[in-house]
Coordinates of C-alpha atoms in Angstrom, one line a residue:
M10 CA -83.0 40.9 -37.5
N11 CA -84.2 37.5 -38.9
T12 CA -84.3 34.6 -36.6
P13 CA -82.6 31.5 -38.1
A14 CA -85.2 29.0 -39.1
H15 CA -83.0 26.0 -39.7
S16 CA -81.7 25.3 -36.2
T17 CA -81.5 21.6 -35.4
P18 CA -84.4 20.3 -33.3
P19 CA -83.6 18.5 -30.0
P20 CA -83.0 14.8 -30.6
S21 CA -85.9 14.0 -28.3
T22 CA -88.4 15.2 -30.8
D23 CA -87.7 12.3 -33.1
T24 CA -88.6 9.3 -30.9
G25 CA -89.4 5.8 -32.0
L26 CA -93.1 6.5 -31.3
H27 CA -93.1 9.4 -33.7
M28 CA -91.4 7.3 -36.4
L29 CA -94.0 4.6 -35.8
M30 CA -96.8 7.0 -36.2
R31 CA -95.4 8.4 -39.5
L32 CA -95.3 4.8 -40.8
M33 CA -99.0 4.3 -40.0
T34 CA -100.5 5.4 -43.3
R35 CA -104.2 5.4 -44.2
E36 CA -103.7 1.9 -45.8
R37 CA -102.2 0.6 -42.6
W38 CA -105.0 1.8 -40.5
I39 CA -107.4 0.1 -42.8
E40 CA -105.4 -3.1 -42.4
V41 CA -105.6 -2.7 -38.6
A42 CA -109.4 -2.3 -38.8
R43 CA -109.7 -5.4 -41.1
I44 CA -107.7 -7.6 -38.7
S45 CA -109.6 -6.3 -35.7
V46 CA -113.0 -6.8 -37.2
T47 CA -112.1 -10.3 -38.4
G48 CA -110.8 -11.2 -35.0
L49 CA -113.8 -9.8 -33.2
I50 CA -116.3 -11.7 -35.4
A51 CA -114.3 -15.0 -34.8
L52 CA -114.6 -14.4 -31.1
L53 CA -118.4 -13.7 -31.4
F54 CA -119.0 -16.8 -33.5
W55 CA -117.1 -18.9 -30.9
R56 CA -119.4 -17.5 -28.2
G57 CA -122.4 -18.3 -30.4
A58 CA -123.3 -14.6 -31.0
V59 CA -123.2 -14.6 -34.8
P60 CA -124.1 -17.2 -37.4
I61 CA -121.4 -19.0 -39.5
Q62 CA -122.3 -17.0 -42.6
V63 CA -121.1 -13.8 -40.9
L64 CA -117.8 -15.6 -40.0
W65 CA -117.4 -16.6 -43.6
A66 CA -117.9 -13.0 -44.7
A67 CA -115.3 -11.8 -42.2
V68 CA -112.8 -14.4 -43.4
A69 CA -113.4 -13.3 -47.0
V70 CA -112.7 -9.7 -46.0
G71 CA -109.6 -10.7 -44.1
L72 CA -108.3 -12.9 -47.0
Y73 CA -108.9 -10.2 -49.7
P74 CA -105.4 -8.5 -49.4
L75 CA -103.6 -11.9 -49.2
V76 CA -105.5 -13.3 -52.2
K77 CA -104.9 -10.0 -54.2
T78 CA -101.1 -10.0 -53.5
G79 CA -100.8 -13.7 -54.1
I80 CA -102.5 -13.6 -57.5
L81 CA -100.4 -10.6 -58.6
D82 CA -97.2 -12.4 -57.6
L83 CA -98.4 -15.5 -59.5
I84 CA -99.1 -13.4 -62.6
H85 CA -96.1 -11.1 -62.6
E86 CA -93.4 -13.1 -60.9
H87 CA -94.7 -16.6 -61.6
K88 CA -94.2 -17.7 -58.1
V89 CA -96.5 -19.2 -55.4
G90 CA -95.9 -16.8 -52.4
T91 CA -96.7 -17.0 -48.7
E92 CA -100.0 -15.2 -49.3
I93 CA -101.3 -18.1 -51.4
F94 CA -100.0 -20.5 -48.9
V95 CA -101.9 -18.8 -46.0
T96 CA -105.1 -18.5 -48.1
I97 CA -105.2 -22.2 -48.8
A98 CA -104.4 -23.0 -45.2
T99 CA -107.3 -20.8 -44.0
L100 CA -109.8 -22.2 -46.6
V101 CA -108.8 -25.8 -45.8
A102 CA -109.4 -25.1 -42.1
V103 CA -112.7 -23.3 -42.6
F104 CA -114.3 -25.8 -45.0
G105 CA -112.7 -28.8 -43.3
G106 CA -114.6 -28.3 -40.1
E107 CA -112.0 -26.3 -38.2
T108 CA -113.9 -23.0 -38.7
V109 CA -112.9 -21.1 -35.6
A110 CA -109.3 -22.4 -35.9
G111 CA -109.1 -21.2 -39.5
A112 CA -110.4 -17.7 -38.7
V113 CA -108.0 -17.4 -35.7
L114 CA -105.2 -18.8 -37.8
M115 CA -105.8 -16.1 -40.5
V116 CA -106.0 -13.3 -37.9
I117 CA -102.7 -14.3 -36.3
I118 CA -100.9 -14.7 -39.7
L119 CA -102.3 -11.3 -40.7
I120 CA -100.9 -9.8 -37.5
A121 CA -97.5 -11.5 -38.1
E122 CA -97.4 -10.2 -41.7
F123 CA -98.4 -6.7 -40.6
I124 CA -95.7 -6.6 -37.9
A125 CA -93.1 -7.9 -40.4
E126 CA -94.0 -5.2 -43.0
L127 CA -94.1 -2.4 -40.4
N128 CA -90.8 -3.4 -38.9
T129 CA -89.1 -3.6 -42.3
D130 CA -90.3 -0.1 -43.2
R131 CA -89.2 1.1 -39.8
A132 CA -85.7 -0.3 -40.4
R133 CA -85.7 1.5 -43.8
A134 CA -86.8 4.8 -42.1
S135 CA -84.1 4.4 -39.6
I136 CA -81.5 5.0 -42.4
K137 CA -82.4 8.7 -42.6
S138 CA -82.8 9.1 -38.9
L139 CA -79.4 7.6 -38.3
I140 CA -77.7 9.8 -40.9
G141 CA -79.6 13.0 -40.1
S142 CA -81.4 15.5 -42.1
V143 CA -80.9 18.7 -44.1
P144 CA -82.6 22.1 -43.2
Q145 CA -85.5 23.1 -45.5
V146 CA -84.8 26.8 -45.1
A147 CA -81.7 29.0 -45.2
L148 CA -80.6 32.5 -44.1
V149 CA -79.3 34.2 -47.2
R150 CA -77.4 37.5 -47.4
G151 CA -78.2 39.6 -50.4
T152 CA -78.0 43.2 -51.6
D153 CA -81.2 43.9 -49.7
G154 CA -80.0 42.4 -46.4
E155 CA -80.5 39.0 -44.8
K156 CA -83.7 37.0 -45.3
T157 CA -84.9 33.4 -44.7
V158 CA -85.8 31.5 -47.9
P159 CA -86.8 27.9 -48.7
V160 CA -83.8 25.8 -49.8
G161 CA -85.6 25.1 -53.0
E162 CA -85.3 28.8 -54.0
L163 CA -81.5 29.0 -53.5
K164 CA -79.2 29.4 -56.5
I165 CA -75.6 28.5 -57.1
G166 CA -73.4 31.4 -55.8
D167 CA -75.9 32.5 -53.0
I168 CA -74.2 33.4 -49.7
V169 CA -75.8 31.4 -46.9
L170 CA -75.2 32.3 -43.2
V171 CA -75.0 29.5 -40.7
R172 CA -74.8 30.2 -36.9
P173 CA -73.9 28.0 -33.9
G174 CA -76.3 25.0 -33.4
E175 CA -77.5 25.2 -37.0
K176 CA -77.1 22.7 -39.8
I177 CA -75.6 23.7 -43.1
P178 CA -78.3 23.5 -45.9
V179 CA -75.9 23.4 -49.0
D180 CA -72.6 22.2 -50.2
G181 CA -70.2 25.0 -50.7
R182 CA -67.1 26.9 -49.5
V183 CA -66.5 29.3 -46.6
V184 CA -66.1 32.9 -47.7
G185 CA -66.3 34.5 -44.3
G186 CA -66.2 33.7 -40.6
Q187 CA -64.7 30.8 -38.7
G188 CA -66.3 27.8 -37.0
A189 CA -66.1 24.2 -35.9
V190 CA -68.3 21.8 -37.9
N191 CA -69.4 18.3 -36.9
E192 CA -69.3 16.3 -40.1
A193 CA -70.5 13.0 -38.6
S194 CA -73.4 12.8 -41.0
I195 CA -70.9 12.6 -43.9
T196 CA -67.7 11.1 -42.5
G197 CA -69.0 9.2 -39.4
E198 CA -66.4 11.2 -37.3
S199 CA -67.9 13.2 -34.5
V200 CA -64.8 15.3 -33.7
P201 CA -65.6 18.8 -35.1
K202 CA -63.3 20.2 -37.9
D203 CA -62.2 23.8 -37.9
K204 CA -63.4 25.7 -40.9
D205 CA -62.2 29.1 -42.2
A206 CA -61.9 30.8 -45.6
D207 CA -62.0 28.5 -48.7
A208 CA -62.7 25.4 -46.6
P209 CA -65.3 23.0 -48.1
V210 CA -68.5 22.3 -46.2
F211 CA -71.3 19.9 -46.7
A212 CA -75.1 20.0 -46.4
G213 CA -76.5 18.2 -43.3
T214 CA -73.4 18.9 -41.1
L215 CA -73.7 20.9 -37.9
V216 CA -71.9 24.1 -37.0
E217 CA -71.1 23.6 -33.3
S218 CA -69.3 26.9 -32.7
G219 CA -68.5 30.1 -34.6
A220 CA -70.4 31.3 -37.6
L221 CA -69.9 30.8 -41.3
D222 CA -70.7 32.6 -44.5
I223 CA -70.9 29.9 -47.2
R224 CA -71.0 30.3 -51.0
T225 CA -73.4 27.8 -52.4
E226 CA -71.9 25.3 -54.9
R227 CA -74.3 22.3 -54.9
L228 CA -78.0 22.2 -54.0
G229 CA -80.7 19.6 -53.3
A230 CA -80.1 16.2 -54.9
D231 CA -76.6 17.2 -56.0
T232 CA -75.3 17.6 -52.5
T233 CA -73.0 15.0 -51.0
F234 CA -75.5 14.3 -48.3
S235 CA -78.4 13.7 -50.8
R236 CA -76.2 11.4 -52.8
I237 CA -75.4 9.4 -49.7
I238 CA -79.0 9.0 -48.9
A239 CA -79.8 8.0 -52.5
L240 CA -77.0 5.4 -52.6
V241 CA -78.0 3.9 -49.2
E242 CA -81.7 3.7 -50.1
S243 CA -81.0 2.2 -53.5
A244 CA -78.6 -0.4 -52.0
E245 CA -81.6 -2.5 -50.9
S246 CA -82.2 -3.5 -54.5
E247 CA -78.8 -5.0 -54.9
Q248 CA -79.6 -8.4 -53.3
A249 CA -76.9 -10.5 -51.7
P250 CA -76.3 -14.0 -53.0
V251 CA -77.6 -15.5 -49.7
Q252 CA -80.8 -13.4 -50.1
K253 CA -81.3 -14.7 -53.7
L254 CA -80.7 -18.2 -52.4
A255 CA -83.4 -17.7 -49.7
D256 CA -85.8 -16.5 -52.3
K257 CA -85.0 -19.6 -54.5
V258 CA -85.4 -22.0 -51.6
A259 CA -88.8 -20.3 -50.7
A260 CA -89.9 -20.7 -54.4
W261 CA -89.3 -24.5 -54.5
L262 CA -90.2 -25.2 -50.9
I263 CA -93.8 -24.3 -51.4
P264 CA -94.7 -27.0 -54.0
V265 CA -92.6 -29.5 -52.0
M266 CA -94.6 -28.7 -48.9
F267 CA -97.9 -29.0 -50.7
V268 CA -96.9 -32.6 -51.8
F269 CA -95.9 -33.4 -48.2
L270 CA -99.2 -32.1 -46.8
I271 CA -101.2 -34.1 -49.3
V272 CA -99.3 -37.2 -48.3
V273 CA -99.9 -36.5 -44.6
Y274 CA -103.6 -36.0 -45.3
L275 CA -103.9 -39.3 -47.3
I276 CA -102.3 -41.1 -44.4
T277 CA -104.0 -39.4 -41.4
R278 CA -107.3 -38.1 -42.9
D279 CA -106.9 -35.4 -40.2
V280 CA -107.6 -31.8 -41.4
R281 CA -106.5 -30.4 -38.1
T282 CA -103.0 -31.9 -38.4
V283 CA -102.7 -30.7 -42.0
V284 CA -103.7 -27.1 -41.1
T285 CA -101.2 -27.1 -38.2
L286 CA -98.5 -28.3 -40.5
M287 CA -99.3 -25.7 -43.1
I288 CA -98.5 -23.0 -40.6
F289 CA -95.0 -24.4 -39.9
T290 CA -94.2 -25.1 -43.5
S291 CA -94.9 -21.5 -44.6
P292 CA -91.7 -19.9 -45.9
A293 CA -92.6 -16.4 -44.6
E294 CA -89.5 -16.1 -42.4
L295 CA -87.2 -17.1 -45.3
G296 CA -88.2 -13.9 -47.1
L297 CA -87.6 -11.9 -43.9
A298 CA -84.4 -13.4 -42.7
T299 CA -82.0 -11.6 -45.1
P300 CA -83.4 -8.2 -46.2
L301 CA -83.8 -6.8 -42.7
V302 CA -80.2 -7.7 -41.9
M303 CA -78.9 -6.0 -45.1
I304 CA -81.0 -2.8 -44.5
A305 CA -79.7 -2.6 -40.9
A306 CA -76.1 -3.3 -41.8
I307 CA -76.1 -0.7 -44.6
A308 CA -77.6 1.9 -42.3
R309 CA -75.1 1.1 -39.6
A310 CA -72.2 1.5 -42.1
A311 CA -73.6 4.8 -43.4
R312 CA -73.7 6.2 -39.9
T313 CA -70.0 5.3 -39.6
G314 CA -69.1 7.1 -42.8
I315 CA -69.1 3.9 -45.0
L316 CA -71.3 3.7 -48.1
I317 CA -72.1 0.1 -49.0
K318 CA -74.0 0.0 -52.3
G319 CA -76.0 -3.2 -51.8
G320 CA -76.2 -6.5 -49.9
I321 CA -74.3 -8.2 -52.7
H322 CA -71.2 -6.1 -51.8
L323 CA -71.7 -6.6 -48.1
E324 CA -71.7 -10.4 -48.5
A325 CA -68.7 -10.2 -50.8
L326 CA -66.7 -8.2 -48.3
A327 CA -67.5 -10.7 -45.6
K328 CA -66.0 -13.5 -47.8
V329 CA -62.9 -11.7 -49.0
D330 CA -59.6 -13.3 -48.1
V331 CA -57.1 -11.0 -50.0
I332 CA -57.0 -7.2 -49.8
V333 CA -55.1 -5.2 -52.5
F334 CA -54.0 -1.7 -51.8
D335 CA -52.9 1.1 -54.1
K336 CA -49.9 2.9 -52.5
T337 CA -50.1 6.6 -53.3
G338 CA -52.9 8.3 -51.5
T339 CA -54.1 5.1 -49.9
L340 CA -51.4 3.7 -47.7
T341 CA -49.5 7.0 -47.8
S342 CA -51.0 10.3 -46.8
N343 CA -51.1 11.7 -50.3
Q344 CA -49.2 14.8 -49.3
P345 CA -45.9 14.2 -51.1
E346 CA -43.2 16.8 -50.9
V347 CA -40.1 17.5 -53.0
V348 CA -37.1 16.8 -50.8
Q349 CA -34.3 17.1 -53.3
V350 CA -33.7 18.3 -56.9
E351 CA -30.6 16.8 -58.5
S352 CA -29.5 18.0 -61.9
R353 CA -27.5 15.5 -64.0
T354 CA -26.4 17.9 -66.7
A355 CA -24.5 21.1 -66.9
A356 CA -27.2 22.7 -69.0
F357 CA -29.5 23.2 -66.1
D358 CA -29.1 24.0 -62.4
G359 CA -31.6 22.7 -59.8
D360 CA -34.1 25.6 -60.1
Q361 CA -34.1 25.5 -63.9
L362 CA -34.7 21.8 -63.8
L363 CA -37.6 22.3 -61.3
R364 CA -39.0 25.1 -63.5
L365 CA -39.3 22.9 -66.6
A366 CA -40.6 20.0 -64.6
A367 CA -43.3 22.1 -62.9
A368 CA -44.3 23.7 -66.2
A369 CA -44.8 20.2 -67.7
D370 CA -46.7 18.9 -64.6
R371 CA -49.0 21.9 -64.0
R372 CA -51.9 20.3 -66.0
S373 CA -51.5 16.9 -64.3
A374 CA -53.8 15.9 -61.4
H375 CA -51.3 13.2 -60.1
P376 CA -50.2 13.8 -56.5
L377 CA -46.5 13.6 -57.5
A378 CA -47.1 16.2 -60.2
K379 CA -48.8 18.5 -57.7
A380 CA -45.8 18.2 -55.4
V381 CA -43.5 19.3 -58.1
V382 CA -45.7 22.3 -59.0
E383 CA -46.1 23.3 -55.3
A384 CA -42.3 23.1 -54.8
A385 CA -41.7 25.5 -57.6
A386 CA -44.4 27.8 -56.3
R387 CA -42.9 27.9 -52.8
K388 CA -39.6 29.0 -54.4
G389 CA -41.3 31.7 -56.4
I390 CA -40.3 30.1 -59.7
A391 CA -42.5 31.3 -62.6
M392 CA -43.9 28.3 -64.6
P393 CA -44.6 28.9 -68.3
E394 CA -47.7 27.4 -69.8
P395 CA -47.0 24.3 -72.0
S396 CA -47.8 24.7 -75.7
D397 CA -48.5 20.9 -75.8
F398 CA -49.4 18.4 -73.1
E399 CA -50.0 14.7 -72.9
Q400 CA -50.7 12.6 -69.8
L401 CA -49.3 9.1 -70.0
P402 CA -51.0 6.8 -67.4
G403 CA -48.6 4.8 -65.3
R404 CA -45.7 6.7 -66.8
G405 CA -45.9 10.5 -66.4
V406 CA -46.3 13.5 -68.7
K407 CA -44.9 14.8 -72.0
A408 CA -45.1 18.5 -72.7
A409 CA -43.7 21.2 -75.0
I410 CA -42.1 24.0 -72.9
E411 CA -40.7 27.1 -74.7
G412 CA -39.8 24.9 -77.7
R413 CA -38.3 22.1 -75.7
V414 CA -39.8 18.6 -75.3
V415 CA -39.9 17.8 -71.6
L416 CA -40.6 14.3 -70.1
V417 CA -41.4 14.1 -66.4
G418 CA -42.1 10.7 -64.9
N419 CA -40.6 7.3 -64.1
A420 CA -37.7 5.6 -65.7
A421 CA -40.0 3.6 -68.0
L422 CA -41.3 6.8 -69.5
L423 CA -37.7 7.9 -70.5
R424 CA -36.7 4.4 -71.8
E425 CA -39.9 4.2 -73.9
N426 CA -39.1 7.6 -75.5
G427 CA -35.5 6.6 -76.3
V428 CA -33.8 8.5 -73.5
P429 CA -30.7 6.7 -72.3
L430 CA -30.2 6.2 -68.5
Q431 CA -26.7 5.3 -67.3
A432 CA -28.0 3.5 -64.2
Q433 CA -31.2 2.8 -62.3
V434 CA -31.9 5.7 -59.9
E435 CA -32.7 4.4 -56.4
D436 CA -33.0 6.1 -53.1
G437 CA -34.4 3.9 -50.3
G438 CA -38.0 5.0 -49.8
R439 CA -38.0 8.3 -51.8
T440 CA -39.7 8.4 -55.1
P441 CA -37.4 9.6 -58.0
V442 CA -39.2 11.6 -60.7
H443 CA -37.0 11.6 -63.8
V444 CA -36.8 14.6 -66.1
A445 CA -35.6 14.6 -69.7
V446 CA -35.2 17.6 -72.0
D447 CA -35.0 17.2 -75.7
G448 CA -34.2 13.5 -75.5
E449 CA -31.5 13.7 -72.9
F450 CA -31.6 12.8 -69.2
A451 CA -31.5 16.1 -67.3
G452 CA -32.0 15.1 -63.7
V453 CA -34.1 13.7 -60.9
I454 CA -36.5 15.2 -58.4
F455 CA -36.8 13.2 -55.2
I456 CA -40.2 13.1 -53.6
A457 CA -41.1 11.7 -50.2
D458 CA -44.6 10.8 -48.9
K459 CA -45.5 9.8 -45.3
L460 CA -47.4 6.8 -44.3
R461 CA -51.1 7.5 -43.6
P462 CA -51.7 7.7 -39.8
G463 CA -53.0 4.4 -38.4
A464 CA -52.0 2.4 -41.5
R465 CA -50.1 -0.2 -39.6
E466 CA -52.8 -0.7 -37.0
A467 CA -55.5 -0.9 -39.7
L468 CA -53.7 -3.7 -41.6
S469 CA -53.3 -5.6 -38.3
E470 CA -57.0 -5.3 -37.6
L471 CA -57.7 -6.6 -41.1
R472 CA -55.5 -9.6 -40.5
A473 CA -57.4 -10.2 -37.3
T474 CA -60.7 -10.5 -39.3
G475 CA -59.4 -13.4 -41.3
I476 CA -57.6 -11.6 -44.2
Q477 CA -54.9 -14.1 -45.4
R478 CA -52.9 -11.9 -47.7
I479 CA -52.3 -8.2 -48.1
V480 CA -50.9 -7.0 -51.5
M481 CA -49.7 -3.6 -52.7
L482 CA -50.0 -2.5 -56.3
T483 CA -48.3 0.7 -57.4
G484 CA -46.9 2.5 -60.4
D485 CA -44.0 3.7 -58.3
N486 CA -40.5 2.2 -58.5
A487 CA -39.7 -1.1 -56.7
P488 CA -37.2 0.3 -54.0
T489 CA -39.7 2.9 -52.8
A490 CA -42.6 0.4 -52.9
K491 CA -40.6 -2.2 -51.0
A492 CA -39.6 0.3 -48.3
I493 CA -43.2 1.2 -47.7
A494 CA -44.3 -2.5 -47.7
D495 CA -41.5 -3.5 -45.3
E496 CA -42.6 -0.8 -42.9
L497 CA -46.2 -1.9 -43.0
G498 CA -45.6 -5.7 -43.1
I499 CA -47.3 -6.2 -46.4
D500 CA -47.0 -9.7 -47.8
E501 CA -46.6 -9.0 -51.5
V502 CA -45.6 -6.0 -53.7
H503 CA -46.0 -5.3 -57.4
A504 CA -44.3 -2.1 -58.6
D505 CA -43.8 -0.2 -61.8
L506 CA -47.4 -1.1 -62.9
M507 CA -49.6 0.5 -65.5
P508 CA -53.4 0.7 -64.7
E509 CA -54.0 -2.3 -66.9
D510 CA -51.3 -4.2 -65.0
K511 CA -53.2 -3.7 -61.8
V512 CA -56.2 -5.3 -63.4
T513 CA -54.1 -8.3 -64.5
A514 CA -52.7 -8.7 -61.0
I515 CA -56.2 -8.8 -59.5
A516 CA -57.3 -11.3 -62.1
D517 CA -54.4 -13.5 -61.3
L518 CA -55.3 -13.6 -57.6
Q519 CA -58.9 -14.5 -58.6
R520 CA -57.7 -17.3 -60.8
Q521 CA -55.9 -18.7 -57.7
G522 CA -59.3 -19.0 -56.0
H523 CA -59.0 -15.9 -53.9
R524 CA -61.8 -13.4 -53.2
V525 CA -60.2 -10.0 -53.7
A526 CA -61.0 -6.5 -52.4
M527 CA -59.2 -3.6 -54.0
V528 CA -58.7 -0.3 -52.1
G529 CA -57.9 2.8 -54.2
D530 CA -58.7 6.5 -54.7
G531 CA -61.8 5.9 -56.7
V532 CA -60.5 7.8 -59.8
N533 CA -57.1 6.6 -61.0
D534 CA -57.8 3.0 -59.9
A535 CA -61.3 2.7 -61.4
P536 CA -60.4 -0.3 -63.7
A537 CA -58.9 -2.3 -60.8
L538 CA -61.8 -1.3 -58.5
A539 CA -64.2 -2.7 -61.1
M540 CA -62.2 -5.9 -61.6
A541 CA -62.0 -6.8 -57.9
D542 CA -64.8 -8.8 -56.1
V543 CA -65.2 -5.7 -53.9
G544 CA -63.9 -2.2 -54.9
I545 CA -63.4 0.2 -52.0
A546 CA -62.8 3.9 -52.7
M547 CA -61.0 6.0 -50.2
G548 CA -61.8 9.6 -49.3
G549 CA -65.3 9.9 -50.9
G550 CA -66.3 13.1 -49.0
G551 CA -67.5 15.6 -51.6
T552 CA -66.2 13.7 -54.7
Q553 CA -68.8 12.3 -57.1
A554 CA -66.2 10.1 -58.8
A555 CA -65.3 8.3 -55.6
L556 CA -69.0 7.7 -54.7
E557 CA -69.7 6.2 -58.1
A558 CA -66.4 4.3 -58.9
A559 CA -66.5 1.6 -56.2
D560 CA -68.9 -0.9 -54.5
I561 CA -68.0 0.7 -51.1
A562 CA -67.0 4.3 -50.6
L563 CA -65.3 5.6 -47.4
M564 CA -66.2 9.2 -46.7
T565 CA -62.8 9.8 -45.0
D566 CA -59.2 8.8 -45.6
D567 CA -59.2 6.7 -42.4
L568 CA -57.9 3.2 -43.2
G569 CA -59.5 2.0 -40.0
K570 CA -62.9 2.3 -41.8
I571 CA -62.0 -0.6 -44.0
A572 CA -61.6 -2.9 -40.9
A573 CA -64.9 -1.4 -39.6
A574 CA -66.7 -2.2 -42.9
R575 CA -65.3 -5.7 -42.9
A576 CA -66.5 -6.2 -39.2
I577 CA -70.0 -5.0 -40.1
A578 CA -70.1 -7.3 -43.2
R579 CA -69.0 -10.3 -41.2
R580 CA -71.4 -9.6 -38.4
A581 CA -74.3 -9.2 -41.0
Y582 CA -73.5 -12.4 -42.7
R583 CA -73.3 -14.2 -39.4
T584 CA -76.7 -12.7 -38.4
V585 CA -78.3 -14.0 -41.7
Q586 CA -77.0 -17.5 -40.9
E587 CA -78.5 -17.2 -37.4
N588 CA -81.8 -16.1 -38.8
L589 CA -81.9 -19.0 -41.2
F590 CA -80.7 -21.7 -38.8
V591 CA -82.5 -20.7 -35.6
G592 CA -85.3 -18.4 -36.6
V593 CA -86.4 -20.6 -39.5
G594 CA -84.8 -24.0 -39.3
V595 CA -84.9 -25.0 -35.6
V596 CA -88.3 -23.4 -34.8
H597 CA -90.0 -24.9 -37.9
V598 CA -88.5 -28.4 -37.4
L599 CA -89.7 -28.4 -33.8
G600 CA -93.1 -27.1 -34.9
I601 CA -93.5 -29.8 -37.6
T602 CA -92.5 -32.5 -35.1
A603 CA -95.0 -31.3 -32.5
A604 CA -97.8 -31.1 -35.1
L605 CA -97.1 -34.7 -36.4
M606 CA -97.0 -35.9 -32.8
G607 CA -100.4 -34.3 -32.2
W608 CA -99.1 -32.1 -29.3
I609 CA -100.4 -28.8 -30.8
G610 CA -103.3 -27.7 -33.0
P611 CA -103.8 -24.8 -35.5
I612 CA -104.3 -22.0 -32.9
E613 CA -101.3 -23.0 -30.8
A614 CA -99.2 -23.3 -34.0
A615 CA -100.3 -19.8 -35.2
L616 CA -99.3 -18.3 -31.9
I617 CA -95.9 -20.1 -32.0
H618 CA -95.5 -18.9 -35.6
L619 CA -95.2 -15.4 -34.3
G620 CA -92.0 -16.4 -32.5
P621 CA -89.7 -16.7 -35.6
D622 CA -91.0 -13.4 -36.9
V623 CA -90.2 -11.6 -33.7
L624 CA -86.9 -13.4 -33.3
V625 CA -85.7 -12.7 -36.9
F626 CA -86.7 -9.0 -36.5
V627 CA -84.9 -8.5 -33.2
N628 CA -81.8 -10.3 -34.3
S629 CA -81.6 -8.3 -37.5
V630 CA -82.2 -4.8 -36.2
K631 CA -79.7 -5.2 -33.3
L632 CA -77.1 -4.5 -36.0
L633 CA -78.1 -0.8 -35.6
K634 CA -77.0 -0.7 -32.0
V635 CA -74.8 -3.7 -31.2
R636 CA -71.1 -2.9 -30.5
I637 CA -68.9 -3.6 -33.5
R638 CA -65.2 -3.0 -33.5
G639 CA -64.4 0.3 -35.2
A640 CA -68.0 1.0 -36.2

């Protein structure tokens, strides 16, 4: 019997020390050696053990990577970066008579830059460690028995066996066995879900009890887990506006500071003061203040089952003051059921009406259409295949059934097709699906949907985070929409909308000066999601469309995740402000003041300069662990 080779290792094997060692590449060890040698030679020169020529050579070796990076930035990005700034500061010190101070200054700055880069990469690496990993081998059942094979050799349709304590290596469906699966790596929810025949399962999730036989449906980069990792890792390239602002400030701050330093030198003729000021006028922390926060916040959200596709969307969510919800499948549970079939003609009884409606709806993916088809199936009613079918967005369907033209949808669909309605069909809270046959109104199928669990509480939490207005947009009729809105305390309702009407409604809110988030299912609401300042797709677990349609994708249908995403976004934005104000502003203003007063020199300034780096890093990465409501 083969021993499973994809069991999950104990968490203790992936410590912070192991992660740090993995980040220490050959290039980084060379950097450590360069810094150490330069520092040692500076110390030896200070003690009179080596001549000044050796110190100059050491400074040249230490400055090489800074000069190289600075020149490349100057050529390719047309900007004077921190590296050029530090190089000039060191050279001014060395050739201005402050030789030891210049060398020590360079060593300390190199250490600060090294720590900043290492910690940034460590924050990036934490994304994968927070979310988890996928096994690299799988136990496969074939005609020749069971064998362990690399995941890369699996094919669609292979039957993979997963036992207690093992992670699932593929996306697929259960074809045998039963078990409880922890899907926290996908949904952010640690409560195991029971899985049996035909249940979907995802790569990277953990079988806590039982055993499952899984038919492989998606492999490698196509799995939901891999798409999550790819989306989170690519999110860093989507800069937040505050990050772009910091980069712009850094770009114009450097030439301004050079002018300031020249003026100071012309007044004081003191190289020591100029070198000290150069340390505190370096914009290094401006470049560090925002990216680390965004990486940490996106990783924290991913661990909670929330995919944020970039800092730009994180900042936008923090500033939103209006949230717009679709109704069906978002505020309601998306499990509508037929509760009454009412014939309005002697030509058809209730079952005959349901048969024609279900036949017309069988090709539709709309939740209400599925409810009609399921109702007919439960009654054992045979549904003929339509000879012609047309889906009419925001209205319903039109189909040819056994030579009859059947319309199934809302009242607007019938009116637009010339079908007379004696009166508006209303039924407090239940959705009426109108049916017309050969141009005549035939009856109504009433469908009811339950509110999604926790919907009321989620909306209250959103209001507590500063949301001023909650709006519902729906293609459903006004009475049904109003009943749902009244129960949830929604401020504003727009009913009987086509998809393009939802886009118009969002544009109207934006013209009023509001920043708008739209919450929908990621498929039918794609235009509205794209129009909003932030598009949030519900229930992204396993669906490619939901992952790609919106700026933020929730991996479950828990409305509470929206409040959690908002809380993370607000906390991240506040952290950026803290970094810029305290880590950069206050420390540098105090440092410049101390330098102008002559209280500190270059070496003291270089040591103090480490403070903002450490402060910004600690304040940023705390987002990975600090308590955030709902996250």
